[in-house]
Amino acid sequence: MKTIIKIDPMTRIEGHLDIEAVIDNKKVVEAKSKGTLYRGFEQILTGRNPIDAVQITQRFCGVCPTPHAIASSQALDNAFGVMPPDNGRIIRNIMQGSNYIQSHILHFYHLASLDYYRGPDIPPFVPRYEADYRVPETVREKLVEHYIEAYQIRLKAHELCAIWSGKMPHMASITPGGVTIIPRIDNITTSLWRLKELTDFIDNVYIPDVITVGQIYRDYFQIGKGCGNYLSFGLFDLDSEPEVTKRKRFFQMARMSKEKVYPVDVNQIAEDVKYSWYDSSSHKHPRQGDTTPNPDKPGAYSWLKAPRYNGESYEVGPLARLKIAYETRSNPKINQLIDETLNKLQVGSDELCSVMGRHIARALECKVVADEITGMIMQVKLEEPVCVPHQIPDSGEGMGLWDAARGALGHWIEIQNQKIARYQAIVPTTWNASPKDDKGQAGPIEEALIGTVIDDTNNPFELARIVRSFDPCLACAVHLAEIGKSEKTFRVI
Amino acid sequence: MSLKKSISRREFMRWAAGVPLAAGMSVHFFPRLAQALEEAVKEYPLIWMQNSTCSGCSVSVINTIHPSIKNVILEQVLPGHQLILSYHGTLMAATGSMSLDAARETARKYQGKYVLIIEGAIPTKQEGIYGYIGEEEKPITMLQWVKRLAPNAMAVLAVGTCAAYGGVSAADPNPSGSMGAQEVFQMLNINTPHINIPGCPCHPDWFIGTVAKILLYGMPKEKELDQYGRMKLFYGRSIHNRCMNRDYMDEGIFAENFGEEGCLLELGCKGPFTSADCPVRLWNGGVNWCIAAGSPCIGCTEKGFPDQHSPIYQRR
């Protein structure tokens, strides 16, 4: 007999999401997720001064405003024909790195970890699902302590960002052509010491905690595998190549399919809408995409379009970046870190493609990023320019490609009469939570959910654990990709 | 609150005792006082509804330093006063209908005694169908939640510019018909006392300060609020009048491009039209603020943000 489970609302994620799963003989055979809020950002952006996009698009998401500010600035750099000087490039990297650290720590401790142990018996830690909490009491006490400590440490990552950005959330100091902040020696010193504290926490608390949870929930290296394709637009600009796809990056822009790494050709990205509530033409590049909503479209079940690369679904996020780095051996330190961790856990590298693998990847990446921006802070040069002046052209087009903490992020802008004529973005959660495409292929979260065994339909914690491992950000996905004019509902499967 | 709950909290304090950063001062430094207060502690259930929002105000409020967020949600935030965070979509352990039951139960059990916190604007177009949280056969819109929870609350705090005035969520052409709480209350004839704590996001100190004021002294008097329902204490003076760049302006030094020293007026600074204490309070533990980072004030605490201040980087 088929049972339907509804998780409505899905809490401890960013934004508003409902999950619905059809269970047959204890197994998930179908699932739907619904984004339940619509703001209509594309309409809000149209007609505004192009530079305002840097501020407005940050408001997609209060957890990850930084990548939106950077992607939209890159799109404007591109449209205006300017490139930030070294200081501007480096300071953008530092701001992004600090946002990764904040986001990853927040995700593991405050969004995901309560799926694996009981918090204190007071609100907001009760009520809760009666899940298979297997963590021994001594470990649990430590995790609760670290949950609290993580609140204090993540705000230091925000401070680190604000030292350069003015404030967080929602940064002030980013502009087309670079950044606005004039670096001072005290910015550098105080950043380094905050990073030291963050690095100590990541090394001595965060990574060991994730490994401990991974050892106890060993079976979650087998659950929630996903689609097996990985995409990253790359992170941290290392040079000032004007063509964004040719720019040298610390995490390179690449994709991985069947364990092999390939370059990314942005023209291969198209959005299908067969199962989405749009009358728009299907299989369009985001630059040409249109959005004509039709909530009554037969057969459709989602307000999300289905972005595909060369017709295939791709998972984005820390796992994608680390898989690509590991396979290409682009940085020996990353391979060493992954190998050591896999050894400790006694799991194979193929098992990283799982619920627990995503948590491990996020934690290891947090360390890599903290180390990397420590080096970058030392590259900031006092007395040198932070931005180049820009002029808004009468018309033009621009593209920004970047990796948010949650994965590949693209912004596309079209300018006419010095105003925004069109603004499109594909955000990480649109890739991960996409519905079926025109060929009927499921999206990454869909793939990860289908086939999962649900022990007790009254406590479907397995579903929550899978969905949360992707760190979904509905504030971004729904507000952006859903550019319809009627109510907002999308379904993961 | 039940005995069971008190014991649980004490238990928790024991676990948390090893956390050096935020050791509960009340218990560790004043054990006898803490014991005495444990008997007579006033508890204030909070229901925190996130509506049309980016969650940035929640993310900002948990940046509170003194008190820490641990002090705020797990301890007596002030001697004898304890907040109980019954519902918060991003932080609570429960998920699904269980989470909403917690909100419903709190509203029922503590009628007239809970504080409703509204984050984000409230979509009102087509009866609010653009935003909903949970369902009872049909989706429950955010507008319906406001109708249910606001009239019986002790007080409503509209946290952030979206909740106070609509903000970015209600920016032109306002596709979801979003409104700030005040406007919705007028529309629905809801008379619960409420205070706006705007900002994009809301500064943690503004939130904690307003809460502390209510706990210790009751709702602010009319003369303590400005015409936009904000506490004058935090929003009573203009950014411009206390700006660190006033000397540049007086000397006629204006930045013409970003990254240059000087008053930012020509680059679109909205400091003269914006009231908040950012120049003296600063952000994120006092490390910086927009203007010190070489960036103009964008007027984020004002009613009419962002439209009234657009284009953001042009002199008004």
Short mmCIF file of N, CA and C in Angstrom, two decimals, chain B residues 11-64:
data_model
loop_
_atom_site.label_atom_id
_atom_site.label_comp_id
_atom_site.label_asym_id
_atom_site.label_seq_id
_atom_site.Cartn_x
_atom_site.Cartn_y
_atom_site.Cartn_z
N GLU B 11 19.81 21.25 33.83
CA GLU B 11 20.62 20.20 33.25
C GLU B 11 21.45 20.76 32.10
N PHE B 12 20.76 21.55 31.30
CA PHE B 12 21.44 22.12 30.14
C PHE B 12 22.59 23.02 30.59
N MET B 13 22.33 23.81 31.62
CA MET B 13 23.36 24.72 32.11
C MET B 13 24.62 23.93 32.50
N ARG B 14 24.40 22.74 33.04
CA ARG B 14 25.54 21.94 33.45
C ARG B 14 26.35 21.52 32.20
N TRP B 15 25.61 21.10 31.18
CA TRP B 15 26.32 20.72 29.95
C TRP B 15 27.10 21.88 29.38
N ALA B 16 26.47 23.02 29.41
CA ALA B 16 27.04 24.16 28.72
C ALA B 16 28.15 24.82 29.53
N ALA B 17 28.33 24.34 30.78
CA ALA B 17 29.28 25.01 31.67
C ALA B 17 30.69 25.00 31.10
N GLY B 18 30.98 24.05 30.25
CA GLY B 18 32.33 23.96 29.71
C GLY B 18 32.59 24.91 28.56
N VAL B 19 31.59 25.66 28.18
CA VAL B 19 31.79 26.55 27.03
C VAL B 19 32.35 27.88 27.52
N PRO B 20 33.61 28.14 27.24
CA PRO B 20 34.23 29.32 27.84
C PRO B 20 33.71 30.64 27.30
N LEU B 21 33.36 30.67 26.02
CA LEU B 21 33.00 31.94 25.40
C LEU B 21 31.77 32.58 26.01
N ALA B 22 30.85 31.74 26.38
CA ALA B 22 29.57 32.30 26.78
C ALA B 22 29.10 31.72 28.10
N ALA B 23 30.01 31.56 29.04
CA ALA B 23 29.64 30.97 30.32
C ALA B 23 28.50 31.79 30.93
N GLY B 24 27.45 31.10 31.37
CA GLY B 24 26.28 31.82 31.88
C GLY B 24 26.63 32.59 33.13
N MET B 25 26.72 33.87 33.01
CA MET B 25 27.18 34.70 34.12
C MET B 25 26.28 34.56 35.32
N SER B 26 24.98 34.55 35.09
CA SER B 26 24.05 34.56 36.21
C SER B 26 24.27 33.35 37.11
N VAL B 27 24.57 32.21 36.52
CA VAL B 27 24.71 31.01 37.33
C VAL B 27 26.10 30.91 37.93
N HIS B 28 27.11 31.22 37.11
CA HIS B 28 28.46 30.98 37.59
C HIS B 28 28.96 32.03 38.57
N PHE B 29 28.56 33.25 38.39
CA PHE B 29 29.04 34.30 39.27
C PHE B 29 28.10 34.57 40.45
N PHE B 30 26.85 34.30 40.23
CA PHE B 30 25.89 34.61 41.30
C PHE B 30 24.98 33.40 41.56
N PRO B 31 25.59 32.30 42.03
CA PRO B 31 24.79 31.07 42.14
C PRO B 31 23.54 31.26 43.01
N ARG B 32 23.65 32.01 44.08
CA ARG B 32 22.51 32.14 44.98
C ARG B 32 21.41 32.99 44.33
N LEU B 33 21.86 34.03 43.67
CA LEU B 33 20.91 34.87 42.96
C LEU B 33 20.18 34.05 41.90
N ALA B 34 20.97 33.25 41.20
CA ALA B 34 20.38 32.44 40.14
C ALA B 34 19.33 31.50 40.71
N GLN B 35 19.66 30.92 41.89
CA GLN B 35 18.74 29.98 42.52
C GLN B 35 17.45 30.70 42.91
N ALA B 36 17.63 31.88 43.49
CA ALA B 36 16.46 32.65 43.91
C ALA B 36 15.59 33.00 42.70
N LEU B 37 16.27 33.39 41.62
CA LEU B 37 15.52 33.80 40.45
C LEU B 37 14.83 32.64 39.75
N GLU B 38 15.45 31.48 39.87
CA GLU B 38 14.88 30.29 39.25
C GLU B 38 13.43 30.10 39.74
N GLU B 39 13.20 30.50 40.97
CA GLU B 39 11.87 30.34 41.55
C GLU B 39 10.88 31.33 40.95
N ALA B 40 11.38 32.55 40.66
CA ALA B 40 10.43 33.61 40.29
C ALA B 40 10.68 34.11 38.89
N VAL B 41 11.17 33.22 38.03
CA VAL B 41 11.54 33.68 36.71
C VAL B 41 10.30 33.89 35.84
N LYS B 42 10.31 35.01 35.11
CA LYS B 42 9.20 35.28 34.20
C LYS B 42 9.57 34.76 32.83
N GLU B 43 8.67 34.01 32.25
CA GLU B 43 8.98 33.43 30.94
C GLU B 43 8.13 34.06 29.85
N TYR B 44 8.76 34.35 28.75
CA TYR B 44 8.08 35.00 27.62
C TYR B 44 8.21 34.13 26.38
N PRO B 45 7.16 33.43 26.03
CA PRO B 45 7.25 32.63 24.81
C PRO B 45 7.35 33.54 23.57
N LEU B 46 8.22 33.16 22.66
CA LEU B 46 8.38 33.91 21.41
C LEU B 46 7.93 33.03 20.25
N ILE B 47 7.15 33.58 19.38
CA ILE B 47 6.84 32.91 18.11
C ILE B 47 7.45 33.78 17.02
N TRP B 48 8.40 33.22 16.30
CA TRP B 48 9.14 34.00 15.31
C TRP B 48 8.72 33.52 13.93
N MET B 49 7.90 34.32 13.23
CA MET B 49 7.42 33.91 11.91
C MET B 49 8.26 34.55 10.82
N GLN B 50 8.81 33.72 9.96
CA GLN B 50 9.57 34.22 8.82
C GLN B 50 8.66 34.22 7.61
N ASN B 51 8.42 35.39 7.07
CA ASN B 51 7.49 35.52 5.95
C ASN B 51 8.25 35.73 4.65
N SER B 52 7.93 36.82 3.95
CA SER B 52 8.66 37.10 2.71
C SER B 52 9.98 37.74 3.07
N THR B 53 10.97 36.89 3.25
CA THR B 53 12.24 37.33 3.83
C THR B 53 13.39 36.56 3.23
N CYS B 54 14.59 37.13 3.35
CA CYS B 54 15.80 36.42 2.94
C CYS B 54 16.43 35.72 4.13
N SER B 55 15.81 35.81 5.31
CA SER B 55 16.32 35.28 6.58
C SER B 55 17.51 36.07 7.11
N GLY B 56 17.87 37.15 6.45
CA GLY B 56 19.03 37.93 6.87
C GLY B 56 18.88 38.53 8.26
N CYS B 57 17.64 38.85 8.67
CA CYS B 57 17.46 39.43 10.00
C CYS B 57 17.68 38.38 11.09
N SER B 58 17.25 37.14 10.83
CA SER B 58 17.57 36.06 11.78
C SER B 58 19.08 35.87 11.86
N VAL B 59 19.71 35.83 10.70
CA VAL B 59 21.16 35.63 10.66
C VAL B 59 21.87 36.77 11.39
N SER B 60 21.34 37.98 11.27
CA SER B 60 21.95 39.12 11.94
C SER B 60 21.72 39.07 13.45
N VAL B 61 20.48 38.75 13.85
CA VAL B 61 20.18 38.75 15.29
C VAL B 61 21.02 37.70 16.02
N ILE B 62 21.29 36.55 15.38
CA ILE B 62 22.12 35.56 16.10
C ILE B 62 23.58 36.00 16.18
N ASN B 63 23.91 37.14 15.56
CA ASN B 63 25.25 37.71 15.74
C ASN B 63 25.38 38.50 17.04
N THR B 64 24.35 38.51 17.84
CA THR B 64 24.43 39.29 19.08
C THR B 64 25.61 38.80 19.93
#
